[in-house]
XYZ file of C-alpha atoms in Angstrom:
576
model
C 103.440 86.480 86.643
C 105.476 88.962 88.313
C 104.439 92.813 88.246
C 106.881 94.606 86.548
C 107.455 96.978 89.026
C 108.253 93.895 91.687
C 110.890 92.604 88.850
C 112.388 96.052 89.181
C 112.361 96.461 92.913
C 114.074 92.674 93.187
C 116.647 93.704 90.582
C 117.716 97.195 92.477
C 117.821 95.449 95.992
C 120.209 92.646 94.709
C 122.507 94.983 92.916
C 122.568 97.230 95.939
C 123.618 94.046 98.003
C 126.179 93.174 95.260
C 127.895 96.760 95.834
C 127.901 95.980 99.464
C 129.465 92.738 99.239
C 132.354 93.758 96.726
C 132.904 96.998 98.940
C 131.640 99.366 96.589
C 129.904 102.843 97.116
C 128.032 102.777 100.535
C 126.369 105.751 99.050
C 125.506 104.404 95.811
C 124.492 101.332 97.231
C 121.663 103.314 99.660
C 121.041 105.421 96.441
C 119.985 101.688 94.847
C 117.783 100.659 97.871
C 115.872 103.831 97.726
C 115.236 103.306 94.191
C 114.231 100.364 94.577
C 111.506 101.041 97.470
C 110.666 104.111 95.208
C 109.738 101.601 92.259
C 107.774 99.092 94.451
C 105.444 102.233 95.705
C 104.827 103.566 92.469
C 101.401 102.897 91.129
C 102.357 103.088 87.495
C 103.383 99.992 85.559
C 106.907 101.059 84.829
C 107.695 98.676 81.948
C 105.346 101.538 80.294
C 106.950 104.321 81.346
C 109.791 106.416 79.121
C 112.925 108.143 81.026
C 111.341 111.033 81.739
C 108.641 109.332 83.683
C 110.831 107.045 85.182
C 113.179 110.173 86.282
C 109.822 111.629 87.961
C 110.179 108.951 90.547
C 111.665 110.106 93.728
C 115.305 108.773 94.047
C 115.442 107.282 90.408
C 118.112 109.514 88.601
C 119.315 109.308 84.588
C 121.472 106.399 85.594
C 119.058 104.318 87.256
C 116.273 105.321 84.415
C 118.500 103.856 81.878
C 119.029 100.788 83.568
C 115.243 99.868 83.978
C 114.576 100.666 80.201
C 118.010 98.367 79.465
C 116.252 95.563 81.542
C 113.030 95.644 79.813
C 114.444 96.257 76.376
C 117.140 93.268 76.821
C 115.830 91.540 79.802
C 119.356 91.961 81.598
C 121.129 94.704 83.021
C 124.934 94.696 81.408
C 126.349 96.197 84.630
C 124.530 94.455 87.156
C 125.591 90.790 85.458
C 129.104 91.905 85.429
C 129.023 92.235 88.946
C 126.940 89.239 89.237
C 129.395 87.161 87.804
C 132.322 87.953 90.592
C 129.914 86.855 92.974
C 128.582 83.327 93.848
C 124.960 82.843 94.057
C 125.233 81.578 97.359
C 127.454 84.473 98.824
C 124.179 86.557 98.137
C 122.385 84.249 100.075
C 124.388 84.674 103.379
C 123.555 88.200 103.397
C 120.066 86.923 103.805
C 120.791 85.475 107.367
C 119.790 88.176 110.150
C 122.690 89.643 111.744
C 125.279 88.727 108.836
C 126.078 91.995 106.910
C 127.539 92.113 103.142
C 131.143 93.088 104.600
C 131.453 89.803 106.853
C 129.817 87.798 103.947
C 132.347 88.580 101.669
C 135.055 88.137 104.150
C 133.889 84.785 104.933
C 133.741 83.932 100.827
C 137.270 85.716 100.458
C 139.067 83.849 103.655
C 137.161 80.543 103.841
C 135.667 79.936 100.282
C 132.365 79.555 102.036
C 129.886 80.048 99.316
C 126.417 78.719 101.015
C 124.284 78.609 104.145
C 124.760 75.250 104.817
C 128.606 75.721 104.396
C 128.532 78.029 106.512
C 126.771 76.276 109.608
C 129.256 73.605 109.160
C 132.168 76.092 109.017
C 130.580 77.586 112.605
C 130.244 73.759 114.010
C 133.728 73.223 113.053
C 135.131 76.583 114.733
C 137.008 77.369 111.433
C 135.556 80.901 112.056
C 137.553 81.695 115.219
C 140.547 82.919 113.417
C 138.844 85.441 111.974
C 138.410 89.159 112.833
C 135.137 89.882 114.195
C 134.041 86.466 114.360
C 134.266 85.306 118.215
C 131.965 82.702 119.907
C 128.769 85.242 120.400
C 128.907 86.104 116.799
C 128.677 82.735 115.491
C 125.890 82.359 118.207
C 123.966 84.992 116.717
C 124.459 83.842 113.091
C 123.617 80.245 113.818
C 120.151 81.635 115.484
C 119.805 83.526 112.251
C 120.430 80.543 110.066
C 117.661 79.201 112.078
C 115.253 82.103 111.477
C 115.991 81.786 107.940
C 115.169 78.467 107.807
C 112.169 78.633 110.000
C 110.418 80.562 107.353
C 111.194 77.357 105.128
C 108.998 77.804 101.825
C 106.251 79.949 103.576
C 106.151 83.831 102.428
C 104.900 86.984 103.936
C 101.207 87.902 103.900
C 101.214 90.465 100.613
C 103.632 87.872 98.625
C 100.868 85.382 98.942
C 98.011 87.993 98.999
C 99.168 89.514 95.398
C 99.776 86.296 94.018
C 96.382 84.611 95.134
C 93.965 87.649 93.714
C 95.960 87.714 90.343
C 94.953 84.119 89.948
C 91.520 84.830 91.155
C 91.211 87.455 88.632
C 92.391 85.596 85.786
C 90.158 82.346 86.881
C 87.006 84.392 87.763
C 87.286 85.388 84.070
C 87.156 82.024 82.692
C 83.951 80.980 80.935
C 82.111 78.359 83.194
C 83.637 80.049 86.511
C 80.820 80.813 88.821
C 82.873 81.857 91.524
C 86.408 81.919 92.799
C 88.194 83.026 95.598
C 91.155 81.877 98.037
C 90.952 80.243 101.123
C 93.666 78.654 103.680
C 95.749 80.599 106.129
C 95.734 83.330 103.468
C 91.736 83.660 104.054
C 92.536 83.822 107.474
C 95.388 86.424 107.493
C 98.007 84.085 109.098
C 101.205 86.184 109.105
C 103.264 83.705 106.669
C 101.711 81.295 104.365
C 103.160 77.948 103.269
C 101.075 77.497 100.117
C 98.114 79.024 98.138
C 94.567 77.316 98.456
C 92.415 78.739 95.592
C 88.749 77.557 95.293
C 86.470 77.872 92.425
C 83.170 76.798 91.659
C 81.768 75.267 88.046
C 79.728 72.744 86.608
C 82.477 71.746 84.147
C 85.941 72.236 85.730
C 87.789 71.162 82.450
C 88.394 75.208 81.353
C 89.011 76.326 84.783
C 91.817 73.555 85.157
C 93.271 74.414 82.249
C 93.210 78.089 82.341
C 95.213 77.467 85.856
C 98.070 75.157 84.531
C 98.755 77.564 81.403
C 99.186 80.693 83.911
C 102.518 82.398 83.275
C 103.513 82.262 86.764
C 103.571 78.233 86.463
C 106.856 76.483 86.564
C 105.603 73.024 87.059
C 102.570 70.875 87.309
C 102.719 68.954 90.262
C 99.353 66.862 89.888
C 96.182 67.695 87.843
C 92.865 66.262 87.989
C 89.216 66.738 87.851
C 88.399 67.902 90.964
C 92.017 69.426 92.121
C 95.343 70.511 90.469
C 98.579 71.711 92.035
C 101.268 73.892 90.982
C 104.656 75.375 91.677
C 105.150 79.190 90.592
C 108.141 79.936 89.366
C 109.029 81.660 92.810
C 108.768 78.386 94.152
C 105.217 78.516 96.032
C 102.870 76.041 95.793
C 99.354 76.738 95.091
C 96.227 74.083 94.766
C 93.336 74.909 92.789
C 89.990 73.061 93.966
C 86.932 73.130 91.566
C 83.490 72.221 93.113
C 80.018 72.373 92.162
C 78.216 75.609 93.460
C 75.414 73.895 95.482
C 78.569 72.593 97.691
C 80.496 76.119 97.812
C 79.599 77.017 101.232
C 80.715 73.726 102.758
C 83.836 74.039 100.663
C 84.760 77.101 101.533
C 84.069 76.426 105.156
C 86.126 73.342 104.636
C 89.303 74.727 102.777
C 89.257 77.774 105.060
C 90.257 75.914 108.082
C 92.048 76.259 110.503
C 92.529 72.384 111.333
C 92.068 72.812 115.027
C 88.744 74.701 113.896
C 87.493 72.363 111.662
C 88.112 69.629 114.200
C 85.823 71.293 116.769
C 83.020 71.776 114.039
C 83.136 68.323 113.019
C 82.791 67.056 116.628
C 79.724 69.368 116.867
C 78.611 67.813 113.792
C 78.893 64.401 115.206
C 76.815 65.017 118.649
C 74.074 66.344 116.356
C 74.584 62.858 114.169
C 75.421 64.930 111.052
C 78.418 64.440 109.106
C 80.521 67.520 108.088
C 82.708 67.390 104.567
C 83.731 69.723 102.029
C 80.400 68.488 99.983
C 78.067 69.563 102.728
C 76.655 68.633 106.088
C 74.534 65.393 105.606
C 72.481 63.371 107.984
C 74.143 60.539 109.131
C 71.337 57.800 108.830
C 69.627 58.696 105.858
C 72.861 60.472 104.361
C 70.927 63.213 102.834
C 72.197 66.643 102.382
C 70.931 69.021 104.797
C 72.687 72.237 103.704
C 76.197 73.317 101.525
C 75.524 76.074 99.434
C 76.510 78.696 101.835
C 79.021 78.827 104.835
C 76.231 80.955 106.738
C 74.164 78.210 106.654
C 76.559 75.421 107.339
C 77.179 77.187 110.766
C 73.540 78.201 111.409
C 72.542 74.132 111.298
C 75.304 73.537 113.714
C 73.920 75.986 116.017
C 76.740 78.606 115.421
C 76.759 82.203 114.283
C 78.598 82.678 111.011
C 82.605 83.015 112.319
C 84.666 85.429 110.508
C 87.619 83.692 108.700
C 90.123 85.581 110.908
C 89.177 84.436 114.077
C 88.849 80.181 113.037
C 91.627 79.370 115.194
C 90.165 77.462 117.811
C 90.939 80.375 120.601
C 87.341 80.464 121.859
C 85.373 81.395 118.583
C 83.409 78.134 118.724
C 82.139 78.883 122.129
C 81.014 82.354 121.758
C 79.627 81.924 118.470
C 77.126 79.195 120.177
C 76.487 82.061 122.908
C 75.808 84.459 119.881
C 78.696 86.840 121.645
C 81.086 86.937 118.652
C 83.228 90.512 118.744
C 82.138 93.013 116.109
C 85.457 93.005 114.327
C 87.357 96.209 113.445
C 87.028 96.519 109.432
C 89.359 98.715 107.013
C 86.286 100.444 106.609
C 85.867 101.866 110.325
C 89.090 103.350 109.937
C 89.021 107.166 109.913
C 92.168 108.002 109.550
C 95.950 106.817 109.877
C 98.509 107.929 112.716
C 102.114 106.535 111.491
C 103.365 107.304 107.806
C 106.556 108.904 106.484
C 107.338 111.068 103.651
C 110.644 111.795 101.300
C 111.821 114.174 104.121
C 113.483 111.193 105.848
C 112.924 107.508 104.450
C 109.856 107.785 102.664
C 109.831 107.653 98.796
C 106.949 109.718 98.148
C 106.260 113.712 98.446
C 104.113 115.309 101.022
C 101.750 116.202 98.519
C 101.294 112.920 96.975
C 100.984 111.094 100.234
C 98.277 113.606 101.186
C 96.555 113.063 98.172
C 96.382 109.037 98.115
C 95.246 109.237 101.979
C 92.305 111.677 100.868
C 91.374 109.277 97.991
C 91.244 106.598 100.718
C 88.284 108.757 102.293
C 90.204 109.325 105.792
C 88.524 111.801 108.138
C 92.048 112.665 109.388
C 95.775 111.888 108.568
C 99.178 112.048 110.675
C 102.408 112.610 108.896
C 105.080 111.087 111.339
C 109.026 111.355 109.969
C 111.732 110.118 111.887
C 113.329 112.573 114.856
C 116.378 113.285 115.033
C 118.527 110.556 117.215
C 117.690 108.101 114.193
C 120.668 110.181 112.570
C 120.851 108.294 109.200
C 117.487 110.330 108.428
C 118.914 113.593 109.030
C 116.076 115.045 110.500
C 116.618 118.626 112.092
C 114.466 121.346 114.371
C 114.093 123.299 111.135
C 113.505 120.714 108.731
C 110.292 119.727 111.118
C 109.229 122.864 111.810
C 109.142 123.467 108.067
C 107.066 120.797 107.477
C 104.545 121.560 110.304
C 104.003 124.986 108.252
C 103.547 123.494 105.241
C 101.114 121.000 106.806
C 99.191 123.749 108.426
C 99.186 125.670 104.825
C 97.358 122.277 103.383
C 95.054 121.687 105.750
C 91.745 121.948 104.465
C 92.658 121.665 101.017
C 92.118 117.557 100.590
C 88.412 118.053 101.205
C 87.349 116.640 104.536
C 90.409 115.358 105.584
C 92.284 117.173 108.578
C 95.787 116.971 108.787
C 98.096 116.181 112.328
C 101.521 116.968 112.384
C 103.440 114.264 114.318
C 106.741 112.411 114.356
C 107.987 109.178 115.195
C 110.398 109.512 118.175
C 113.252 106.970 118.871
C 113.056 105.158 122.164
C 116.829 105.392 123.589
C 118.524 102.662 125.470
C 117.306 104.288 128.873
C 113.639 105.239 127.630
C 114.314 109.074 126.650
C 113.143 110.163 123.421
C 113.962 112.763 120.897
C 113.688 116.463 121.756
C 112.562 118.152 124.788
C 109.152 118.701 126.249
C 108.532 122.202 124.734
C 109.461 121.177 121.328
C 107.634 117.823 121.956
C 104.427 120.004 122.922
C 104.085 121.351 119.030
C 102.992 118.101 117.882
C 99.605 116.597 117.264
C 100.781 113.121 117.532
C 103.967 111.312 118.628
C 104.730 107.812 117.967
C 107.715 106.323 119.641
C 109.577 103.009 118.546
C 112.600 100.952 119.385
C 115.308 101.779 116.706
C 118.873 100.324 118.145
C 119.906 98.357 120.980
C 117.801 95.494 120.319
C 119.755 93.102 122.701
C 119.236 94.653 125.956
C 118.613 92.648 129.063
C 114.533 91.843 129.705
C 114.902 93.864 132.488
C 116.308 96.699 130.810
C 114.241 96.473 127.643
C 110.866 96.675 129.928
C 112.089 99.913 131.963
C 112.843 101.378 128.680
C 109.496 100.781 127.130
C 107.513 101.522 130.659
C 109.682 104.862 130.646
C 108.385 105.820 127.214
C 104.778 105.011 128.157
C 105.339 106.711 131.075
C 106.255 109.877 128.830
C 103.385 112.491 128.629
C 104.319 113.636 125.023
C 104.334 109.446 123.901
C 100.509 108.408 122.400
C 101.617 105.442 120.884
C 104.140 102.530 120.676
C 105.627 101.855 117.114
C 106.030 98.368 116.165
C 106.185 97.357 119.998
C 108.627 94.067 119.971
C 110.321 95.671 116.989
C 110.385 91.957 114.784
C 111.301 91.424 111.386
C 109.392 88.217 110.611
C 112.132 85.537 109.826
C 114.858 88.108 110.133
C 114.615 89.488 113.462
C 113.272 88.010 117.064
C 111.237 90.537 118.998
C 113.099 92.260 121.980
C 112.978 90.109 125.286
C 110.632 92.469 127.030
C 108.425 91.679 130.212
C 105.269 92.108 127.740
C 102.793 92.335 130.796
C 104.288 95.075 132.389
C 104.529 96.926 129.148
C 101.046 96.316 128.802
C 100.095 97.257 132.433
C 101.932 100.447 131.588
C 100.361 101.150 128.601
C 96.876 100.869 129.870
C 97.788 103.201 132.895
C 99.270 105.998 131.272
C 96.601 106.167 128.163
C 99.139 105.241 125.794
C 98.164 103.016 122.475
C 99.897 100.144 121.457
C 100.517 99.922 117.347
C 99.598 97.441 115.028
C 101.810 97.708 112.368
C 100.851 96.893 109.268
C 103.768 96.350 106.986
C 103.778 92.403 106.150
C 107.371 92.060 107.514
C 106.311 93.342 110.774
C 102.675 93.013 111.931
C 103.379 93.976 115.275
C 101.967 93.561 117.727
C 101.245 90.091 116.703
C 97.537 88.406 117.003
C 98.732 86.713 120.324
C 99.708 89.408 121.588
C 96.663 91.949 121.075
C 94.551 89.159 122.388
C 96.749 89.301 125.656
C 96.984 93.321 125.750
C 93.627 93.676 125.296
C 92.731 91.928 128.665
C 94.722 94.765 130.384
C 92.024 97.081 128.977
C 94.994 98.527 126.136
C 93.859 100.839 123.373
C 95.547 100.062 119.820
C 96.193 102.135 116.821
C 96.392 100.248 113.507
C 98.937 102.064 111.209
C 100.542 101.787 107.784
C 104.119 102.953 108.884
C 103.731 103.710 104.895
C 106.848 104.617 103.612
C 104.916 104.966 99.456
C 101.765 106.258 98.540
C 101.042 102.254 97.635
C 101.926 101.141 101.513
C 98.981 103.218 102.775
C 96.762 100.662 101.090
C 98.631 97.988 103.067
C 97.013 98.819 106.462
C 94.655 95.878 105.385
C 97.439 93.702 106.399
C 97.302 95.309 109.904
C 93.137 95.062 109.908
C 93.273 91.674 109.278
C 95.924 90.774 111.965
C 93.772 92.866 114.754
C 90.859 91.146 113.466
C 93.059 87.940 114.551
C 93.210 89.797 117.876
C 89.559 90.184 118.138
C 89.797 93.892 118.101
C 86.391 96.242 118.038
C 86.606 99.584 116.613
C 85.955 100.824 119.900
C 89.557 99.444 120.869
C 91.132 101.239 117.877
C 91.866 104.720 118.167
C 91.908 105.947 114.881
C 88.281 104.489 114.092
C 87.286 107.239 116.634
C 85.921 110.683 115.390
C 88.439 113.193 115.632
C 86.812 114.960 118.776
C 87.424 111.854 120.746
C 91.041 111.193 119.376
C 92.535 114.578 120.050
C 90.993 113.762 123.717
C 92.949 110.544 124.007
C 96.150 112.151 122.399
C 96.084 115.035 125.460
C 97.099 112.111 127.821
C 96.399 112.255 130.874
C 98.774 112.162 134.086
C 99.974 108.496 134.703
C 98.407 107.345 137.734
C 100.436 105.165 140.438
């Protein structure tokens, strides 16, 4: 069942969209978006909070608090239903198309009666949009590309959505009498960036109680198939979940098999064949006698194949088999290795938690250092000023030393302008401990201009980290077009780190780019880009992505002791 906070977040975001579609107050729409982020980042179950506690959440005033209470009391919000009734559901879906905003969606509906994505695609192909103001050939091309992006994800969901669902199911099934082991497998265990369906594996002598508990979960919308060994359901959100129950003695072989990937499993089965063995989800067997060789643990299965145990995040047939055979697998970076977070936000700009709340949560994670990097002034919507930034710096200096051993760093997320310049002159930038620089605009520049833009940012002596380097938003915005090899060379030459951004809709750099950049000698920073206290814990998604890119602790600057990190942040002058 969806977390109450997630339900409210979805509701508030939808209302913000509805306001935008109907031409409502833009300020009000942004207020609902901010409240939605705050609710999502709230640790408390909002369904248990009263009006006073709700209004204590940043961005939640009396009106929104009243609506939240109404939702949990009545199961609906009258004001939302009233606006909803005026707009076809298909129009709301239109604004999910990358590049198509609410105003254009409303215009398409009002002028042409378009109320679905398919109708819009057909209208573009029939050139019915050509008479509308603001809809030229280039706009049509962009919309069609946006539709393709949206369709590419199909029924796939972001990593965090699948992970939250899987962890809830695993916790429930683990408590069933007779369940000996339970975990998730498949692409989720490998930390793929999007998930098509969720695989759950359980071990038990009798599968019936576990299968029954699975079928009766509150989140089940449809039981697709049900048997003794496998049951498949579709959740109320449309995601398929497959549960397999195996004997405990087959646990290791089953976990290896159902984790995949398919390409990795083909390689391991080939090794088994050459050794006159047969590998399946039930174990490793001698071909001639049919006798079981090993099956209880993954480590035993890999060892009998002549391989070191391979971390799930590496199982993509990208050289891990050969490395395991030579016992040369990297010691991958883990969440425990991280000593700090170098890209975070507060409610001074677009975060939803106070400075003190973010610091308290970071300290609870055991960090040795922590950087606050609110947005710089060229991102005008954040209304940053020199005075606000200096006041925050002074406050951080006051608080340094008051959160146990955690040292506080004052930073900023700069904007890389179209020509490669960043906010603030050099003398002001000198005062920061760390500067992240990111592209937030002009995403459609030519390959040459975008490459030059990013390289210039790397060459700035005050820029330490390039944030979310390709700017992609999974399923919503393509990566920028840049010569990444040139960017990676510039990073290695200038001592500029590349970020592995942990937000589930970014995961930027992606794993293939990390592997490529590492070949150039680039260093990386795994950051949360947190805008709420809850986002701070999402850094695990960045760690999983970094592992898929074969990163070790030495590759990641925020695993280093503070003295070594500070030396890196001084950034030696670029060499020719």
